[in-house]
Each structure stands twice: as structure tokens, then as C-alpha cells.
Amino acid sequence: MDKVMDQPELAESLTMDRFLGGSLSVTQPRDGFRAGSDAVLLAAAVEAKHGETLLDVGTGVGTAGLCALHRLGGCTLWGIELQPELAALAIKNADANGLAEKMRIIEADIGDRKSFTGHKGPGDKPFLEAGFDHVFTNPPFYGKGRGRDAKTTGRTLARMEGSVPLQDWLQFCVARTKPKGTVTVIHRAERLHEILALLSSGCGSLKVIPLWPEAGAAAKRVIVQGIKGDKGPLELTAGLVLHETGGKPTEAAECISRFGATFTDVLSQ
């Protein structure tokens, strides 16, 4: 029996949500931080070859990683999560979607190296000595003291920087990436200047994908991707309009959210 769903008081605090047109089922807190379109969009920006390794930093209940693995079945993914209850749900979700053998969840604090003691990465190396082909992340959106606390502690931890500011968070991601591997970030558009400055010290060929809520509106989200150790120039892509006037998803956004298309697929059309 499922130890979570078998306890009524715990089961009532959770919801079961579907992603990628119902292909993935994700159990997550009803009132805590809830994964949504940002996780799907982040996963759609990650492309990898068979046999390569992925790392999701701040994996939550595993949604972005699950979306990536659904498309990249020949890869193996590690996820790092600080909150024990979310890490447990990520493990549950990997199992529920038949991806437990491809998805390894580590409960650790990226601001505390000691919390990684005993954990292994690719090649069975100590985690912090291992490297990954592709690292992706959806960091807390708000700087410390720059946003309101949420109704739950878990949601506050996911939304607002605590002991690990954005600079340290992204430095951790770059440090875990192999040379010529990719680092991919989704974040608020207003922090783009910070992200570019932080990633440019370790990555090149930076690519910015604006995400517009609808045509004519300012971008609220951006995806930034860089190649570790590369020296190529910055590229501002065509970007993606998410909704038609009235709220209906655009055809391109629908291809990503329902059918698991990548940004390369939809922006090349």
C-alpha cells in the first residue's frame, strides 16, 4: 500500500494532477508550492542525447524532471530537493510514472556541502565531485525580503530565497555541469540582468527565450540557457507567446504543454 495515500489525513492534503496531456500524473501538496506550466516549459528547453545525465536543482515534487524524462527516456536524472515532504513525493511520482529506475532524488541543501555526504552521482562518484551533461533549475523567484511570505512554509521556501541567494544557486548549478554541458534556468524576466551576469562568468553561447503571456504583452518569464566553458555570443531567440487573447493557449504552447514538444520544435516552425 502507498504509505502516503493510505493515511487519510495526508491524502486529503494532496492532489493528483496531470501533465503533458495526461501522460504524467503528479501528486503534490494542495496548499503548498504547486508545480505548473513553468516546470513544463523548463523541461521543454532541455535537450539531451541517449545516455546523458540530467540534474534538476530544486526539483520539488519532480514535475520538470518527469517531463524531461518522459521525452528523454534514454537519460538518467538526479533531483535535489531541500524539503523532505517534497522529496518523498518526487520519489513517489517517479515510481507512479514508471521512471523510478531513471530518476534519483536526493534530499539535500545546496547551501550545505555536508548534506551531500554519502550521496552518489554519475559513475558512482561522490555527488559533489560528479558532473552532469545538463543541469536545469527553477530557483526561488524573489530575493530575500523582496516578497511576501506565502500561506505555507513550503510555498515560502519555494518562492523566496533563504540562505542560498540566486548567485550561489546558479554557481552551484554551473559547478555541477560538465564542460560543454548546458545550464538552463527559468525565472522572472525582471531578473534577467542578474542571471546573465551570473552565468556569463562560467558559460557562453547564452540563449534567452522570452515567454510572453500574450501577444503585445511584456514578457513575465524568461528561459536562459548557456554552455559551460563556451565563448559563443549571446542570442535572443524569437520567444514564445503562451496565450491568445481571451486566455486560450497558442498552438505552439499547446504543443509543449500537451504533446511534449521542445522549444526547438516550436520555434523552428
Coordinates of C-alpha atoms in Angstrom, one line a residue:
M1 CA 0.0 0.0 0.0
D2 CA 1.1 3.6 -0.6
K3 CA 2.2 5.0 2.7
V4 CA 1.1 8.5 1.8
M5 CA -2.3 7.8 0.2
D6 CA -3.1 5.1 2.8
Q7 CA -3.2 7.8 5.5
P8 CA -6.5 9.8 5.1
E9 CA -5.1 12.9 6.8
L10 CA -2.2 13.0 4.4
A11 CA -4.1 12.1 1.3
E12 CA -6.6 14.9 1.9
S13 CA -3.7 17.5 1.8
L14 CA -2.6 16.3 -1.7
T15 CA -3.9 16.5 -5.2
M16 CA -3.3 14.4 -8.3
D17 CA -2.6 16.5 -11.3
R18 CA -2.0 15.5 -15.0
F19 CA 0.7 16.9 -17.2
L20 CA 1.6 16.5 -20.9
G21 CA -1.9 15.8 -22.0
G22 CA -2.5 13.3 -19.2
S23 CA 0.7 11.3 -19.9
L24 CA 2.1 12.1 -16.5
S25 CA 0.4 12.0 -13.1
V26 CA 1.9 14.1 -10.3
T27 CA 0.9 14.1 -6.7
Q28 CA 1.6 17.4 -5.0
P29 CA 0.5 19.4 -1.9
R30 CA -2.9 21.0 -2.2
D31 CA -1.8 24.2 -0.3
G32 CA 1.9 24.2 -0.7
F33 CA 4.1 25.1 -3.7
R34 CA 2.4 23.7 -6.8
A35 CA 4.2 22.9 -10.0
G36 CA 2.6 24.2 -13.2
S37 CA 3.5 25.5 -16.6
D38 CA 6.9 26.8 -15.6
A39 CA 8.1 23.2 -14.9
V40 CA 6.8 22.0 -18.3
L41 CA 8.4 24.9 -20.1
L42 CA 11.7 24.4 -18.3
A43 CA 11.8 20.8 -19.3
A44 CA 11.0 21.7 -23.0
A45 CA 14.2 23.7 -23.2
V46 CA 16.4 20.7 -22.2
E47 CA 17.6 18.5 -25.0
A48 CA 20.0 15.6 -24.5
K49 CA 21.4 12.6 -26.2
H50 CA 20.8 9.0 -25.2
G51 CA 22.9 8.0 -22.2
E52 CA 23.5 11.6 -21.0
T53 CA 22.8 12.7 -17.4
L54 CA 20.4 15.3 -16.1
L55 CA 20.3 17.3 -12.9
D56 CA 17.2 19.2 -11.6
V57 CA 18.2 21.5 -8.8
G58 CA 15.3 22.3 -6.6
T59 CA 13.2 19.5 -8.0
G60 CA 10.1 19.9 -5.8
V61 CA 7.8 17.0 -6.4
G62 CA 9.7 16.2 -9.6
T63 CA 7.5 17.7 -12.3
A64 CA 10.2 19.2 -14.5
G65 CA 12.3 16.1 -14.3
L66 CA 9.4 13.8 -15.1
C67 CA 8.5 15.9 -18.1
A68 CA 12.2 15.8 -19.3
L69 CA 12.5 12.1 -18.8
H70 CA 9.2 11.4 -20.5
R71 CA 10.8 12.7 -23.7
L72 CA 14.4 11.7 -23.0
G73 CA 13.9 8.1 -21.9
G74 CA 17.5 7.2 -22.6
C75 CA 18.8 9.5 -20.0
T76 CA 19.2 9.3 -16.2
L77 CA 18.1 12.2 -13.9
W78 CA 19.1 13.3 -10.4
G79 CA 16.9 15.7 -8.5
I80 CA 17.9 17.7 -5.4
E81 CA 15.2 18.9 -3.0
L82 CA 15.5 20.6 0.4
Q83 CA 12.1 19.8 1.8
P84 CA 11.7 16.2 2.9
E85 CA 8.0 16.0 2.1
L86 CA 8.5 17.2 -1.4
A87 CA 11.5 14.9 -1.9
A88 CA 9.3 11.9 -0.8
L89 CA 6.6 12.9 -3.3
A90 CA 9.2 13.2 -6.1
I91 CA 10.2 9.6 -5.4
K92 CA 6.5 8.6 -5.3
N93 CA 5.8 10.4 -8.6
A94 CA 8.8 8.8 -10.3
D95 CA 7.5 5.4 -9.3
A96 CA 3.9 6.1 -10.3
N97 CA 5.1 7.1 -13.8
G98 CA 7.4 4.1 -14.3
L99 CA 10.5 6.2 -14.1
A100 CA 11.9 5.2 -10.7
E101 CA 14.9 3.4 -12.3
K102 CA 15.8 6.6 -14.3
M103 CA 15.2 9.2 -11.6
R104 CA 17.2 9.5 -8.4
I105 CA 16.1 12.0 -5.7
I106 CA 18.5 13.4 -3.2
E107 CA 17.3 15.3 -0.1
A108 CA 19.9 17.9 0.5
D109 CA 20.6 21.6 1.0
I110 CA 22.7 23.1 -1.8
G111 CA 24.0 25.7 0.7
D112 CA 25.4 22.9 2.9
R113 CA 28.0 20.7 1.4
K114 CA 27.8 18.3 4.3
S115 CA 24.2 17.4 3.4
F116 CA 25.5 15.7 0.3
T117 CA 27.7 13.3 2.3
G118 CA 27.0 9.7 1.2
H119 CA 25.2 10.7 -1.9
K120 CA 26.5 9.5 -5.3
G121 CA 26.3 11.0 -8.7
P122 CA 27.0 9.6 -12.2
G123 CA 29.7 7.0 -12.3
D124 CA 29.0 6.3 -8.6
K125 CA 31.3 9.3 -7.7
P126 CA 30.6 11.4 -4.6
F127 CA 27.9 13.7 -5.7
L128 CA 29.8 17.0 -5.5
E129 CA 32.7 15.5 -7.5
A130 CA 30.5 14.2 -10.3
G131 CA 29.5 16.2 -13.3
F132 CA 26.2 16.2 -15.3
D133 CA 25.6 16.8 -19.0
H134 CA 22.6 19.0 -18.5
V135 CA 21.6 21.0 -15.3
F136 CA 18.3 22.8 -15.1
T137 CA 16.5 24.7 -12.4
N138 CA 13.6 26.9 -11.4
P139 CA 15.1 28.8 -8.5
P140 CA 13.0 30.8 -5.9
F141 CA 11.7 33.9 -7.8
Y142 CA 12.0 36.5 -5.1
G143 CA 15.1 37.9 -3.4
K144 CA 15.2 37.7 0.4
G145 CA 13.0 40.4 1.9
R146 CA 11.6 41.3 -1.6
G147 CA 8.4 39.3 -1.5
R148 CA 5.6 38.4 0.9
D149 CA 5.6 35.2 2.8
A150 CA 3.1 32.6 1.4
K151 CA 0.4 30.9 3.4
T152 CA 2.5 27.8 3.9
T153 CA 6.2 27.5 4.9
G154 CA 6.8 25.1 2.0
R155 CA 5.5 27.6 -0.5
T156 CA 7.5 30.4 1.0
L157 CA 10.7 28.3 0.8
A158 CA 10.0 27.6 -2.9
R159 CA 9.2 31.2 -3.8
M160 CA 11.6 33.2 -1.7
E161 CA 15.4 33.0 -1.4
G162 CA 16.5 31.9 2.0
S163 CA 20.1 31.1 2.9
V164 CA 21.0 30.5 -0.7
P165 CA 20.8 33.7 -2.8
L166 CA 20.4 33.5 -6.6
Q167 CA 24.1 34.0 -7.1
D168 CA 25.0 30.9 -5.0
W169 CA 22.2 28.9 -6.5
L170 CA 23.4 29.4 -10.1
Q171 CA 27.1 29.0 -9.1
F172 CA 26.1 25.6 -7.7
C173 CA 24.4 24.7 -11.0
V174 CA 27.4 25.7 -13.1
A175 CA 29.8 23.8 -10.8
R176 CA 27.8 20.6 -11.3
T177 CA 27.8 20.9 -15.1
K178 CA 30.4 19.1 -17.2
P179 CA 32.5 21.2 -19.7
K180 CA 30.4 21.9 -22.8
G181 CA 27.3 20.8 -20.8
T182 CA 24.2 23.1 -20.6
V183 CA 22.7 25.1 -17.7
T184 CA 19.1 26.0 -18.1
V185 CA 17.1 28.4 -15.9
I186 CA 13.5 29.7 -15.9
H187 CA 12.9 32.8 -13.9
R188 CA 11.2 36.2 -13.8
A189 CA 12.0 38.5 -16.7
E190 CA 12.9 41.4 -14.3
R191 CA 15.9 39.4 -13.0
L192 CA 17.3 38.6 -16.4
H193 CA 20.2 41.1 -16.0
E194 CA 21.3 39.2 -12.8
I195 CA 21.0 35.8 -14.4
L196 CA 23.1 36.9 -17.5
A197 CA 25.7 38.4 -15.3
L198 CA 26.0 35.4 -13.1
L199 CA 26.0 32.7 -15.8
S200 CA 28.4 34.6 -18.1
S201 CA 31.3 34.0 -15.8
G202 CA 31.2 30.3 -16.4
C203 CA 29.1 29.9 -19.6
G204 CA 29.0 31.1 -23.1
S205 CA 26.6 30.9 -26.1
L206 CA 23.9 32.2 -23.7
K207 CA 20.4 31.9 -25.2
V208 CA 17.4 33.9 -23.9
I209 CA 13.9 32.7 -24.7
P210 CA 11.3 35.3 -23.8
L211 CA 7.9 34.0 -22.6
W212 CA 5.1 36.4 -23.4
P213 CA 1.7 35.9 -21.6
E214 CA 0.0 37.1 -24.9
A215 CA 0.9 39.0 -28.0
G216 CA 1.8 42.6 -27.2
A217 CA 2.4 42.0 -23.5
A218 CA 5.7 42.3 -21.7
A219 CA 7.5 39.0 -21.0
K220 CA 7.0 37.9 -17.4
R221 CA 9.2 34.8 -17.6
V222 CA 12.4 34.0 -19.5
I223 CA 14.4 30.9 -20.0
V224 CA 18.2 31.3 -20.1
Q225 CA 20.5 28.6 -21.3
G226 CA 24.2 28.5 -21.5
I227 CA 27.1 26.2 -22.4
K228 CA 29.7 25.7 -19.8
G229 CA 33.1 26.9 -20.9
D230 CA 31.9 28.1 -24.3
K231 CA 32.8 31.5 -25.7
G232 CA 30.0 32.0 -28.2
P233 CA 27.9 35.2 -28.3
L234 CA 24.5 35.9 -26.6
E235 CA 21.4 35.0 -28.6
L236 CA 17.9 36.4 -28.1
T237 CA 15.5 33.9 -29.7
A238 CA 12.1 34.5 -31.3
G239 CA 10.5 33.6 -27.9
L240 CA 7.1 32.1 -27.3
V241 CA 3.6 33.6 -26.9
L242 CA 1.7 31.5 -24.4
H243 CA -1.9 32.6 -24.8
E244 CA -4.2 34.0 -27.4
T245 CA -6.4 37.0 -26.5
G246 CA -9.0 35.5 -24.1
G247 CA -6.7 33.1 -22.5
K248 CA -6.7 30.1 -24.9
P249 CA -3.2 28.6 -25.2
T250 CA -1.5 29.3 -28.5
E251 CA -0.8 26.3 -30.8
A252 CA 2.9 26.4 -30.0
A253 CA 2.3 26.5 -26.3
E254 CA -0.2 23.7 -26.6
C255 CA 2.4 21.6 -28.5
I256 CA 4.7 21.9 -25.5
S257 CA 2.2 21.5 -22.7
R258 CA 0.1 18.7 -24.2
F259 CA 2.4 16.9 -26.5
G260 CA 5.8 17.3 -25.0
A261 CA 7.4 19.3 -27.9
T262 CA 10.6 21.1 -27.4
F263 CA 11.4 24.8 -27.9
T264 CA 13.5 23.8 -30.9
D265 CA 10.4 22.1 -32.3
V266 CA 8.1 25.0 -32.0
L267 CA 10.4 27.9 -32.7
S268 CA 11.8 26.4 -35.9
Q269 CA 8.3 26.2 -37.5

